[in-house]
Amino acid sequence: MQSYPCAERLPLVEQVHGRSVADPYRWLEDSSAAETEQWSRAQDDLWLTYAGTLTSRFAWKNRVRQLSEVGSVSTPVWRGGRCFTLRREPGRQPVLFVDETPLIDPKQLDPTGPTTLDAWQPSPDGTKLAYQLSRGGDERSTLSILDITTGQLIDGPLDGCRYSPVAWLPDGSAFYYVRFRQVRRHRLGDPDDTTILDREASYGLELSADGRWLTICTTDDLWFADLSKDEPPAHLPQDTTTIMSVGPDNRLYVVTADGIRIGDPAEPTVWRDYIQLTAPLTGLAILDEVVLTSTTSTITVHDRETGRRQGTIDLPGVGSVGSLSAHENRAWFTYTDSVTPPTVYCYDASTGQTTGAGSAREAETQTLSYTSRDGTELELQVIGKPGGPAILYGYGGFGQALTPTYSAFALAWVEAGGAFVTATVRGDAAHRDATKQQTIDDFIAAAEYLIGEGWTTADELAICGESNGGLLVTAALTQRPELFAAAVASAPLTDMLRYELSGLGDRWTAEYGSVKDADDFETLASYSPYHRVQSGVKYPAVLLTAFGNDTRVDPLHARKMCAALQHATASQRPVLLRFEPDAGHTTGGINLAADMLAFLATETGLDR
């Protein structure tokens, strides 16, 4: 595996903030260029040749398929006496049901291709549905309006609505939504929207049950509008991430990093303490008698009037809570852990009882503590036994927490005798304001801990991550290549000096910083994986995966990183690129999982 497709290294060097930056594979950014197409075809051939040597590939595929055939049901959403649920049968796309009747079935809407139901929101009276579809995994959603009673399309489709929140007026005559990064009001049947707010931001929208109060939230700012007055939304600047909404009890709820406060919507800047938080909030449900707050692993019951803590809801094991929803005096939530598929449970505040659609068993997961480079104590979630090949998985960004969840990928690996380890690193929900290098240091420290404590060896340790996790993996392998036998980076960001110019990169400057700022540039340049690749280094085996319909992370990152590593590596381990032209950022399936497992098993010795 020492002969790789020829990739010309251009003598391209730019001056950025007074510093010379080389970019020899800039030409690989243009996917339509003849040179790029030729190089890509050669990489496809290289991957297929290598994949043909993976004798366990089809066994992995069969086992992942078996473990994936579990199906799922979402928590119910009640509107106007109707119950809406999203149900997925094994091997099929999720279907939206109203009561027991299928309402939106992507396969029926488009039998020829992979159409995805990205988001949906019924009107408060339960008569209409706003739903968003995208095709081919590109996530470029279009929004349409369905009359639920007749099943007829009555408005749309409206493009430019990528995962747009929808806030309906009570009578279902109009709604607020986000289109082309503008908050707009759309009246059914009217082709001309009213623009409410035009700002380069990602929005959250909430409308009170009576249709009077509109809240608009971004990462750092709030807007609040009294719709009974003909006035634009008032700007309420915030220093930290804050979420504001008016509850069904007509109280103003303000969620900050350390607690929940309440107030009168008539005075939106006057709040009082209500509930203190010890962990990041993931859900809030206001019932007739109590208020529920959820974190990633607990649900707490509070007195509705005072916010006083009354207790917690018993969960089936040590796992993850998600999708909290409420109706009258009951609440529904999902529970999952490393060996339990997501299951819906119902809590009745009148009786204090919790019932479930199935029985979960306690996760077979160990929690280990490790110390990062600067002395910070962090945790690892481990499935499996020590003393053999292991996969270390991480994400570390955008305030997202990695908690125990059901994974056919992980279970198949553990069944085969490996250990699967999920690293808690800074950049997740518990450590939101971390530097990216701290996140990388945490991940590297986790690897050192696993090796030092005898869980695995450097010849048997693999690292794996997706998207921002792919950035984490490629950064770690360029900073400490000797720690790893193999690495898989799926849809990774790798060129951090040009990430803003493609995909959704321009929306991520709050997370990574901008090259336009001199200080941010120095930080980005210090860890940008593509720019840290050095010739003559013995890099681990690397599999980069990319997708042609990925509108979040452009495949150019994987192409450039692949070319750089193939040119530089001094080891005999392969550097490969696996490309799916018709898949998107989140549509990798069983074939991808099987190929990743077969690659990792071969390169860590699990298949021996």
Coordinates of C-alpha atoms in Angstrom, one line a residue:
M1 CA 0.0 0.0 0.0
Q2 CA 2.9 2.3 -0.7
S3 CA 1.9 3.4 -4.2
Y4 CA -0.8 6.1 -4.2
P5 CA -2.5 8.0 -7.1
C6 CA -0.4 10.9 -8.3
A7 CA -1.4 14.3 -6.7
E8 CA 0.5 17.3 -7.9
R9 CA 1.9 19.5 -5.1
L10 CA 1.5 23.1 -6.2
P11 CA 4.0 25.7 -4.9
L12 CA 1.1 27.8 -3.6
V13 CA 2.0 29.9 -0.6
E14 CA -0.1 32.8 0.6
Q15 CA 0.6 35.5 3.2
V16 CA -2.1 35.6 5.9
H17 CA -1.7 38.1 8.7
G18 CA 2.0 38.2 8.0
R19 CA 2.5 34.4 8.0
S20 CA 3.3 32.1 5.0
V21 CA 0.7 29.4 4.5
A22 CA 1.3 26.6 2.0
D23 CA -1.6 25.0 0.3
P24 CA -0.2 22.5 -2.2
Y25 CA -3.6 20.7 -2.8
R26 CA -5.8 23.7 -3.3
W27 CA -6.7 22.3 -6.7
L28 CA -8.6 19.4 -5.0
E29 CA -11.2 21.9 -3.8
D30 CA -12.8 22.0 -7.2
S31 CA -14.7 18.8 -7.5
S32 CA -15.7 19.4 -11.1
A33 CA -12.1 19.9 -12.4
A34 CA -10.8 17.2 -14.7
E35 CA -7.7 16.7 -12.5
T36 CA -9.8 16.3 -9.4
E37 CA -12.2 13.8 -11.1
Q38 CA -9.3 11.7 -12.3
W39 CA -7.6 11.7 -8.9
S40 CA -10.9 10.8 -7.2
R41 CA -11.5 7.9 -9.6
A42 CA -8.1 6.6 -8.8
Q43 CA -8.9 6.9 -5.0
D44 CA -12.1 5.0 -5.6
D45 CA -10.2 2.2 -7.3
L46 CA -7.6 2.1 -4.5
W47 CA -10.4 1.8 -1.8
L48 CA -12.2 -0.9 -3.7
T49 CA -9.0 -2.9 -4.1
Y50 CA -8.2 -2.6 -0.4
A51 CA -11.9 -3.4 0.5
G52 CA -11.7 -6.6 -1.6
T53 CA -9.0 -7.8 0.9
L54 CA -11.2 -7.4 3.9
T55 CA -12.4 -10.9 4.4
S56 CA -14.7 -10.0 7.3
R57 CA -16.5 -7.2 5.5
F58 CA -19.7 -9.1 4.7
A59 CA -19.9 -10.7 8.2
W60 CA -19.7 -7.2 9.7
K61 CA -22.4 -6.0 7.4
N62 CA -24.8 -8.9 8.3
R63 CA -24.2 -8.3 12.1
V64 CA -24.7 -4.5 11.9
R65 CA -27.9 -5.1 9.9
Q66 CA -29.2 -7.5 12.5
L67 CA -28.4 -5.2 15.4
S68 CA -29.9 -2.2 13.6
E69 CA -33.3 -3.9 13.1
V70 CA -34.9 -2.5 16.2
G71 CA -37.3 0.2 15.0
S72 CA -38.3 3.2 17.0
V73 CA -41.2 5.4 18.1
S74 CA -40.9 9.1 19.0
T75 CA -42.5 10.7 22.0
P76 CA -46.0 11.9 21.1
V77 CA -47.0 15.4 20.3
W78 CA -50.6 16.4 21.0
R79 CA -52.3 19.1 19.0
G80 CA -56.1 19.7 19.0
G81 CA -56.9 16.3 20.4
R82 CA -54.7 14.6 17.8
C83 CA -51.6 12.6 18.6
F84 CA -48.6 12.8 16.3
T85 CA -45.7 10.3 16.4
L86 CA -42.8 9.4 14.2
R87 CA -42.3 5.7 13.8
R88 CA -39.5 3.8 12.0
E89 CA -39.8 0.2 11.1
P90 CA -36.5 -1.8 10.8
G91 CA -34.7 -0.9 7.5
R92 CA -37.1 1.9 6.6
Q93 CA -37.3 5.6 6.7
P94 CA -39.4 7.1 9.6
V95 CA -43.0 7.7 8.9
L96 CA -45.1 10.4 10.6
F97 CA -48.4 9.2 12.0
V98 CA -51.5 11.1 13.2
D99 CA -53.2 8.9 15.7
E100 CA -52.9 5.5 14.0
T101 CA -52.9 6.7 10.4
P102 CA -49.8 7.3 8.3
L103 CA -49.5 11.0 7.4
I104 CA -46.1 11.5 5.8
D105 CA -44.3 8.5 4.3
P106 CA -41.1 9.6 2.5
K107 CA -40.9 6.4 0.6
Q108 CA -44.4 6.9 -0.8
L109 CA -43.7 10.5 -1.7
D110 CA -40.5 9.5 -3.5
P111 CA -40.2 5.7 -4.3
T112 CA -37.1 6.3 -6.5
G113 CA -34.7 8.0 -4.1
P114 CA -33.7 8.7 -0.5
T115 CA -36.1 11.4 0.6
T116 CA -35.9 12.4 4.3
L117 CA -38.5 13.9 6.6
D118 CA -36.2 16.5 8.3
A119 CA -38.7 18.3 10.5
W120 CA -42.4 18.7 11.2
Q121 CA -44.7 20.9 13.3
P122 CA -48.5 20.6 13.5
S123 CA -50.7 23.7 14.1
P124 CA -52.0 24.2 17.6
D125 CA -55.5 23.1 16.5
G126 CA -54.2 20.0 14.9
T127 CA -55.7 20.8 11.4
K128 CA -52.5 21.6 9.5
L129 CA -49.0 20.3 9.3
A130 CA -45.8 22.1 8.3
Y131 CA -43.2 19.6 7.2
Q132 CA -39.8 19.7 5.6
L133 CA -38.3 17.3 3.1
S134 CA -34.8 17.0 1.6
R135 CA -33.5 14.6 -1.0
G136 CA -30.3 12.6 -1.4
G137 CA -29.1 13.5 2.1
D138 CA -28.3 17.1 1.1
E139 CA -30.5 18.6 3.9
R140 CA -31.6 21.4 1.7
S141 CA -35.1 21.3 3.1
T142 CA -38.3 22.6 1.4
L143 CA -41.3 23.4 3.6
S144 CA -44.8 22.4 2.7
I145 CA -48.2 22.7 4.4
L146 CA -50.7 19.8 4.5
D147 CA -54.4 19.9 5.4
I148 CA -54.5 17.0 7.9
T149 CA -58.2 16.3 7.5
T150 CA -58.2 16.1 3.7
G151 CA -54.6 15.1 3.1
Q152 CA -54.2 17.8 0.5
L153 CA -51.2 20.0 0.0
I154 CA -52.4 23.6 0.6
D155 CA -49.2 25.7 0.5
G156 CA -45.6 25.5 -0.5
P157 CA -43.1 24.1 -1.1
L158 CA -40.9 26.9 0.2
D159 CA -37.2 26.4 -0.4
G160 CA -34.3 27.8 1.7
C161 CA -35.8 26.3 4.9
R162 CA -33.0 24.1 6.3
Y163 CA -34.3 22.6 9.5
S164 CA -36.4 25.7 10.1
P165 CA -38.3 26.1 13.3
V166 CA -42.0 26.8 12.8
A167 CA -44.2 28.8 15.2
W168 CA -47.9 28.6 14.3
L169 CA -50.5 31.2 15.2
P170 CA -53.3 29.5 17.3
D171 CA -55.8 29.4 14.5
G172 CA -53.4 27.9 12.0
S173 CA -53.8 30.8 9.5
A174 CA -50.1 31.8 9.6
F175 CA -46.8 30.9 11.0
Y176 CA -43.3 32.3 11.7
Y177 CA -40.4 30.4 10.3
V178 CA -36.8 30.9 9.0
R179 CA -36.0 31.1 5.3
F180 CA -32.7 32.2 3.8
R181 CA -31.6 33.1 7.4
Q182 CA -34.4 35.5 7.8
V183 CA -37.2 35.2 10.3
R184 CA -40.5 35.6 8.4
R185 CA -44.2 35.5 8.9
H186 CA -46.1 33.5 6.3
R187 CA -49.9 33.7 5.8
L188 CA -51.3 30.6 4.1
G189 CA -52.0 31.3 0.5
D190 CA -50.1 34.6 0.4
P191 CA -46.9 34.5 -1.8
D192 CA -45.4 37.5 0.0
D193 CA -43.9 37.0 3.4
T194 CA -43.3 39.7 6.0
T195 CA -39.6 39.8 7.1
I196 CA -39.4 40.1 10.9
L197 CA -35.6 39.8 11.4
D198 CA -32.7 39.7 8.9
R199 CA -29.5 38.6 10.5
E200 CA -26.6 36.1 9.9
A201 CA -27.6 33.7 12.6
S202 CA -29.2 30.4 13.5
Y203 CA -32.6 31.0 15.1
G204 CA -34.9 29.4 17.6
L205 CA -38.5 30.6 17.5
E206 CA -41.3 30.2 20.2
L207 CA -44.8 31.6 20.1
S208 CA -47.0 31.6 23.2
A209 CA -50.2 29.5 23.2
D210 CA -52.4 32.6 22.9
G211 CA -50.4 33.9 19.9
R212 CA -49.4 37.1 21.6
W213 CA -45.7 36.7 22.5
L214 CA -42.9 35.8 20.0
T215 CA -39.4 35.0 21.2
I216 CA -36.4 34.7 18.9
C217 CA -33.2 33.2 20.2
T218 CA -29.7 33.0 18.7
T219 CA -26.5 32.0 20.3
D220 CA -25.8 35.4 21.9
D221 CA -29.0 37.4 21.5
L222 CA -32.7 37.5 22.2
W223 CA -35.6 39.3 20.5
F224 CA -39.0 39.6 22.1
A225 CA -42.2 40.9 20.5
D226 CA -45.7 41.7 21.7
L227 CA -47.7 40.8 18.6
S228 CA -50.7 42.7 19.8
K229 CA -48.7 45.8 19.0
D230 CA -47.5 46.8 15.5
E231 CA -43.8 47.0 16.6
P232 CA -40.6 45.2 15.6
P233 CA -39.1 42.7 18.0
A234 CA -37.1 44.3 20.9
H235 CA -33.5 43.3 21.1
L236 CA -32.3 41.9 24.4
P237 CA -28.6 41.4 24.2
Q238 CA -27.1 38.6 26.4
D239 CA -23.5 37.7 27.4
T240 CA -24.2 33.9 27.4
T241 CA -26.4 31.5 25.6
T242 CA -30.0 32.0 26.8
I243 CA -33.3 30.5 25.8
M244 CA -36.6 32.4 26.4
S245 CA -40.2 31.3 25.9
V246 CA -43.7 31.9 27.2
G247 CA -45.1 28.8 28.8
P248 CA -48.7 27.5 28.7
D249 CA -49.2 29.2 32.1
N250 CA -48.4 32.5 30.4
R251 CA -45.2 32.9 32.5
L252 CA -41.9 33.9 30.8
Y253 CA -39.3 31.2 31.2
V254 CA -35.7 32.2 30.7
V255 CA -33.1 29.4 30.6
T256 CA -29.5 30.4 31.3
A257 CA -26.4 28.3 31.9
D258 CA -26.9 28.1 35.6
G259 CA -30.6 28.1 36.1
I260 CA -34.2 28.8 35.0
R261 CA -35.8 32.2 35.8
I262 CA -39.3 33.3 35.4
G263 CA -41.1 36.6 34.8
D264 CA -44.0 38.4 33.3
P265 CA -43.9 38.7 29.5
A266 CA -45.2 42.2 29.8
E267 CA -41.8 43.0 31.4
P268 CA -39.4 40.7 29.6
T269 CA -36.2 42.1 31.2
V270 CA -37.4 41.5 34.8
W271 CA -36.7 37.9 36.0
R272 CA -36.5 36.1 39.3
D273 CA -34.7 32.8 40.2
Y274 CA -36.9 29.8 39.8
I275 CA -34.9 26.5 39.4
Q276 CA -31.1 26.2 39.9
L277 CA -29.3 23.8 37.4
T278 CA -26.3 21.7 38.2
A279 CA -26.0 20.3 34.6
P280 CA -26.9 21.6 31.2
L281 CA -30.6 21.5 30.5
T282 CA -31.9 19.4 27.6
G283 CA -35.6 19.6 28.2
L284 CA -38.4 21.5 30.0
A285 CA -42.0 20.3 30.3
I286 CA -44.7 22.3 32.0
L287 CA -47.5 20.0 33.3
D288 CA -50.8 20.9 35.1
E289 CA -49.3 20.3 38.5
V290 CA -45.5 20.2 38.1
V291 CA -42.5 21.2 36.0
L292 CA -40.0 18.7 34.7
T293 CA -36.5 19.5 33.8
S294 CA -34.2 17.0 32.0
T295 CA -30.5 16.7 31.6
T296 CA -28.8 14.0 29.5
S297 CA -29.2 11.4 32.2
T298 CA -31.9 12.6 34.7
I299 CA -35.4 14.0 34.9
T300 CA -36.2 16.1 37.9
V301 CA -39.7 17.0 39.2
H302 CA -40.4 20.5 40.5
D303 CA -43.3 22.3 42.2
R304 CA -44.9 24.3 39.4
E305 CA -45.5 27.4 41.5
T306 CA -42.3 27.7 43.4
G307 CA -39.8 25.6 41.3
R308 CA -38.9 23.6 44.5
R309 CA -37.4 20.2 43.7
Q310 CA -39.7 17.3 44.6
G311 CA -37.6 14.4 43.4
T312 CA -36.5 12.6 40.3
I313 CA -38.1 10.1 37.9
D314 CA -36.8 6.6 38.1
L315 CA -35.0 5.5 34.9
P316 CA -34.4 1.9 33.8
G317 CA -30.6 2.2 34.0
V318 CA -27.6 4.5 33.5
G319 CA -28.3 5.9 30.1
S320 CA -29.6 8.9 28.2
V321 CA -32.9 10.8 28.3
G322 CA -34.2 12.6 25.3
S323 CA -37.3 14.1 23.5
L324 CA -39.3 15.3 26.6
S325 CA -42.9 16.2 25.7
A326 CA -46.0 17.1 27.7
H327 CA -49.7 17.0 27.5
E328 CA -52.0 18.0 30.4
N329 CA -50.6 16.2 33.4
R330 CA -48.5 13.6 31.7
A331 CA -45.0 13.7 30.1
W332 CA -43.3 11.4 27.7
F333 CA -39.6 10.9 27.2
T334 CA -37.2 8.5 25.5
Y335 CA -34.6 6.4 27.2
T336 CA -31.6 4.6 25.7
D337 CA -28.3 3.2 26.8
S338 CA -25.5 1.3 25.2
V339 CA -27.5 -2.0 24.9
T340 CA -31.0 -0.7 24.9
P341 CA -32.7 0.9 21.8
P342 CA -34.6 4.2 22.3
T343 CA -37.8 3.4 24.2
V344 CA -40.7 5.7 25.1
Y345 CA -41.8 6.1 28.7
C346 CA -44.7 8.0 30.2
Y347 CA -44.7 9.8 33.5
D348 CA -48.1 10.6 35.1
A349 CA -47.8 13.5 37.6
S350 CA -51.2 12.6 39.2
T351 CA -49.9 9.2 40.4
G352 CA -46.2 9.6 40.2
Q353 CA -46.0 6.4 38.2
T354 CA -43.8 5.8 35.1
T355 CA -44.8 3.3 32.5
G356 CA -42.9 2.2 29.4
A357 CA -43.5 0.6 26.0
G358 CA -40.8 -2.0 26.7
S359 CA -38.4 -3.1 29.3
A360 CA -34.9 -1.8 29.2
R361 CA -32.0 -3.5 30.9
E362 CA -29.2 -1.7 32.7
A363 CA -26.3 -0.7 30.4
E364 CA -23.2 -2.8 30.5
T365 CA -21.1 0.3 30.7
Q366 CA -18.1 1.2 33.0
T367 CA -17.3 4.8 33.8
L368 CA -13.6 5.5 34.2
S369 CA -11.9 8.7 35.3
Y370 CA -8.8 10.1 33.6
T371 CA -6.8 13.3 33.9
S372 CA -6.1 15.6 31.0
R373 CA -2.9 17.4 30.3
D374 CA -3.8 20.4 32.5
G375 CA -5.0 18.3 35.5
T376 CA -8.8 18.4 34.6
E377 CA -10.6 15.3 35.6
L378 CA -12.8 13.8 32.8
E379 CA -14.7 10.6 32.2
L380 CA -14.7 7.6 29.8
Q381 CA -17.6 5.4 29.1
V382 CA -16.4 1.9 28.2
I383 CA -18.2 -1.1 26.8
G384 CA -16.2 -4.3 26.6
K385 CA -13.2 -5.8 28.4
P386 CA -9.5 -4.7 28.6
G387 CA -6.6 -6.3 27.0
G388 CA -7.3 -6.1 23.2
P389 CA -8.2 -3.9 20.3
A390 CA -10.2 -0.8 21.3
I391 CA -12.0 2.1 19.5
L392 CA -11.8 5.5 21.1
Y393 CA -14.7 7.7 20.0
G394 CA -15.1 11.5 20.5
Y395 CA -16.8 14.7 19.3
G396 CA -16.0 17.6 21.5
G397 CA -17.8 20.6 20.0
F398 CA -20.9 22.8 19.8
G399 CA -21.9 22.0 23.3
Q400 CA -23.0 18.5 22.4
A401 CA -22.8 15.8 25.0
L402 CA -21.9 12.2 24.2
T403 CA -23.9 10.0 26.5
P404 CA -24.7 6.3 26.4
T405 CA -26.9 5.5 23.4
Y406 CA -27.7 2.4 21.4
S407 CA -25.2 1.8 18.6
A408 CA -25.2 -1.2 16.3
F409 CA -21.7 -0.2 15.3
A410 CA -20.4 -0.2 18.9
L411 CA -22.2 -3.4 19.8
A412 CA -20.9 -5.3 16.8
W413 CA -17.4 -4.3 17.7
V414 CA -17.8 -5.4 21.4
E415 CA -19.4 -8.7 20.4
A416 CA -16.3 -9.5 18.3
G417 CA -14.1 -9.0 21.4
G418 CA -13.1 -5.3 21.2
A419 CA -13.7 -2.5 23.6
F420 CA -15.6 0.7 22.6
V421 CA -14.7 3.8 24.6
T422 CA -16.6 7.1 24.4
A423 CA -14.5 10.1 25.7
T424 CA -15.9 13.0 27.6
V425 CA -13.8 15.9 26.3
R426 CA -14.0 19.6 26.7
G427 CA -16.1 21.3 24.0
D428 CA -19.1 19.1 25.0
A429 CA -22.1 20.3 27.0
A430 CA -20.4 20.2 30.4
H431 CA -17.4 22.2 29.2
R432 CA -18.9 24.5 26.5
D433 CA -16.2 27.2 26.6
A434 CA -13.1 25.1 25.9
T435 CA -10.4 25.9 23.4
K436 CA -10.1 23.4 20.6
Q437 CA -6.6 22.5 21.6
Q438 CA -7.9 21.6 25.1
T439 CA -10.4 19.3 23.4
I440 CA -7.6 17.6 21.4
D441 CA -5.4 17.4 24.6
D442 CA -8.3 15.7 26.4
F443 CA -8.7 13.1 23.6
I444 CA -5.0 12.4 23.5
A445 CA -5.0 12.0 27.3
A446 CA -7.8 9.5 27.0
A447 CA -5.7 7.5 24.6
E448 CA -2.7 7.6 26.9
Y449 CA -4.8 6.5 29.8
L450 CA -6.2 3.5 28.0
I451 CA -2.7 2.4 27.0
G452 CA -1.2 3.1 30.4
E453 CA -3.9 1.2 32.3
G454 CA -3.6 -1.8 30.0
W455 CA -6.9 -1.5 28.3
T456 CA -5.2 -1.7 24.9
T457 CA -1.8 -0.9 23.2
A458 CA -0.8 1.6 20.7
D459 CA -0.7 -1.2 18.1
E460 CA -4.3 -2.0 18.9
L461 CA -5.9 1.4 19.5
A462 CA -8.1 3.0 16.9
I463 CA -9.8 6.5 17.0
C464 CA -13.0 7.4 15.3
G465 CA -15.1 10.5 14.9
E466 CA -17.6 12.2 12.6
S467 CA -17.9 15.8 11.4
N468 CA -16.4 17.9 14.2
G469 CA -15.4 14.5 15.6
G470 CA -13.5 14.0 12.4
L471 CA -11.6 17.2 13.0
L472 CA -10.8 15.9 16.5
V473 CA -9.5 12.6 15.1
T474 CA -7.4 14.1 12.3
A475 CA -6.0 16.7 14.8
A476 CA -5.0 13.9 17.2
L477 CA -3.4 11.7 14.6
T478 CA -1.3 14.6 13.3
Q479 CA -0.2 15.6 16.8
R480 CA 0.4 12.2 18.3
P481 CA 0.6 9.6 15.5
E482 CA 2.5 7.1 17.5
L483 CA -0.4 6.5 19.9
F484 CA -2.7 5.0 17.3
A485 CA -2.8 2.0 15.0
A486 CA -5.8 3.3 12.9
A487 CA -8.1 6.2 12.5
V488 CA -11.5 6.7 10.8
A489 CA -12.6 10.3 10.2
S490 CA -16.0 10.6 8.6
A491 CA -17.0 13.8 6.9
P492 CA -14.2 15.6 8.7
L493 CA -13.2 19.2 8.8
T494 CA -9.4 19.3 8.1
D495 CA -8.5 22.6 6.5
M496 CA -9.3 25.1 9.3
L497 CA -7.9 28.0 7.5
R498 CA -10.5 27.8 4.7
Y499 CA -13.4 26.0 6.5
E500 CA -15.5 29.2 6.3
L501 CA -15.6 29.2 2.5
S502 CA -17.6 26.0 2.0
G503 CA -20.5 24.0 3.4
L504 CA -21.9 25.6 6.5
G505 CA -18.5 26.8 7.6
D506 CA -19.5 30.5 7.7
R507 CA -22.1 29.6 10.4
W508 CA -19.5 28.0 12.7
T509 CA -17.3 31.0 13.5
A510 CA -18.8 31.2 17.0
E511 CA -17.4 27.7 17.6
Y512 CA -14.0 27.9 15.8
G513 CA -13.3 31.6 15.2
S514 CA -12.6 33.3 11.9
V515 CA -9.4 33.5 9.8
K516 CA -10.3 37.1 9.3
D517 CA -9.3 37.8 12.9
A518 CA -5.5 37.7 13.5
D519 CA -5.7 36.0 16.8
D520 CA -8.2 33.4 15.6
F521 CA -6.0 32.7 12.6
E522 CA -3.0 31.9 14.8
T523 CA -5.2 29.5 16.9
L524 CA -6.7 27.8 13.8
A525 CA -3.3 27.5 12.2
S526 CA -1.8 25.9 15.3
Y527 CA -4.1 22.8 15.1
S528 CA -5.5 22.7 11.5
P529 CA -4.9 19.0 10.7
Y530 CA -4.2 19.6 7.0
H531 CA -1.5 22.1 7.8
R532 CA 0.2 19.9 10.4
V533 CA 0.9 16.9 8.2
Q534 CA 4.7 16.4 8.0
S535 CA 6.7 14.3 5.6
G536 CA 8.5 11.3 6.9
V537 CA 6.2 10.7 9.9
K538 CA 4.9 7.2 10.4
Y539 CA 1.1 7.9 10.5
P540 CA -1.4 5.3 11.5
A541 CA -3.7 3.6 9.0
V542 CA -6.3 6.2 8.0
L543 CA -9.7 5.9 6.4
L544 CA -11.4 9.2 5.4
T545 CA -15.0 9.0 4.4
A546 CA -16.9 11.7 2.5
F547 CA -20.2 12.2 0.8
G548 CA -21.2 13.9 -2.5
N549 CA -24.4 15.4 -1.2
D550 CA -22.9 16.7 2.1
T551 CA -23.9 20.3 2.4
R552 CA -22.5 20.8 5.9
V553 CA -18.8 19.7 5.4
D554 CA -17.6 19.8 1.8
P555 CA -15.7 16.6 0.7
L556 CA -12.8 18.8 -0.2
H557 CA -11.6 18.5 3.4
A558 CA -11.2 14.7 3.1
R559 CA -9.7 15.0 -0.4
K560 CA -7.0 17.4 0.7
M561 CA -6.2 15.5 3.9
C562 CA -6.0 12.3 2.0
A563 CA -3.5 13.7 -0.6
A564 CA -1.4 15.3 2.2
L565 CA -1.2 12.1 4.2
Q566 CA -0.5 9.8 1.3
H567 CA 2.4 12.1 0.3
A568 CA 3.8 12.4 3.8
T569 CA 3.4 9.1 5.6
A570 CA 6.5 6.9 6.1
S571 CA 4.6 3.9 7.5
Q572 CA 3.4 0.9 5.6
R573 CA -0.1 1.4 6.9
P574 CA -2.7 2.5 4.3
V575 CA -4.3 6.0 3.8
L576 CA -7.6 5.6 2.0
L577 CA -10.6 7.7 0.9
R578 CA -14.0 6.2 0.8
F579 CA -16.5 8.4 -1.2
E580 CA -20.2 8.0 -1.6
P581 CA -21.5 10.4 -4.3
D582 CA -25.2 10.1 -3.5
A583 CA -25.1 10.3 0.3
G584 CA -25.3 13.2 2.6
H585 CA -23.7 14.3 5.9
T586 CA -26.1 12.1 8.1
T587 CA -27.1 9.3 5.7
G588 CA -24.2 6.9 6.1
G589 CA -25.8 3.5 6.5
I590 CA -25.0 -0.2 7.2
N591 CA -22.5 -0.5 4.3
L592 CA -20.5 2.4 5.7
A593 CA -20.5 1.0 9.2
A594 CA -19.5 -2.4 8.0
D595 CA -16.6 -1.0 5.9
M596 CA -15.4 1.1 8.9
L597 CA -15.5 -1.9 11.2
A598 CA -13.7 -4.2 8.7
F599 CA -11.0 -1.6 8.2
L600 CA -10.5 -1.0 12.0
A601 CA -10.6 -4.8 12.8
T602 CA -7.9 -5.5 10.1
E603 CA -5.6 -2.6 11.2
T604 CA -5.9 -3.2 14.9
G605 CA -5.7 -7.0 14.8
L606 CA -9.2 -7.8 15.9
D607 CA -9.7 -10.0 12.9
R608 CA -6.7 -12.1 13.6

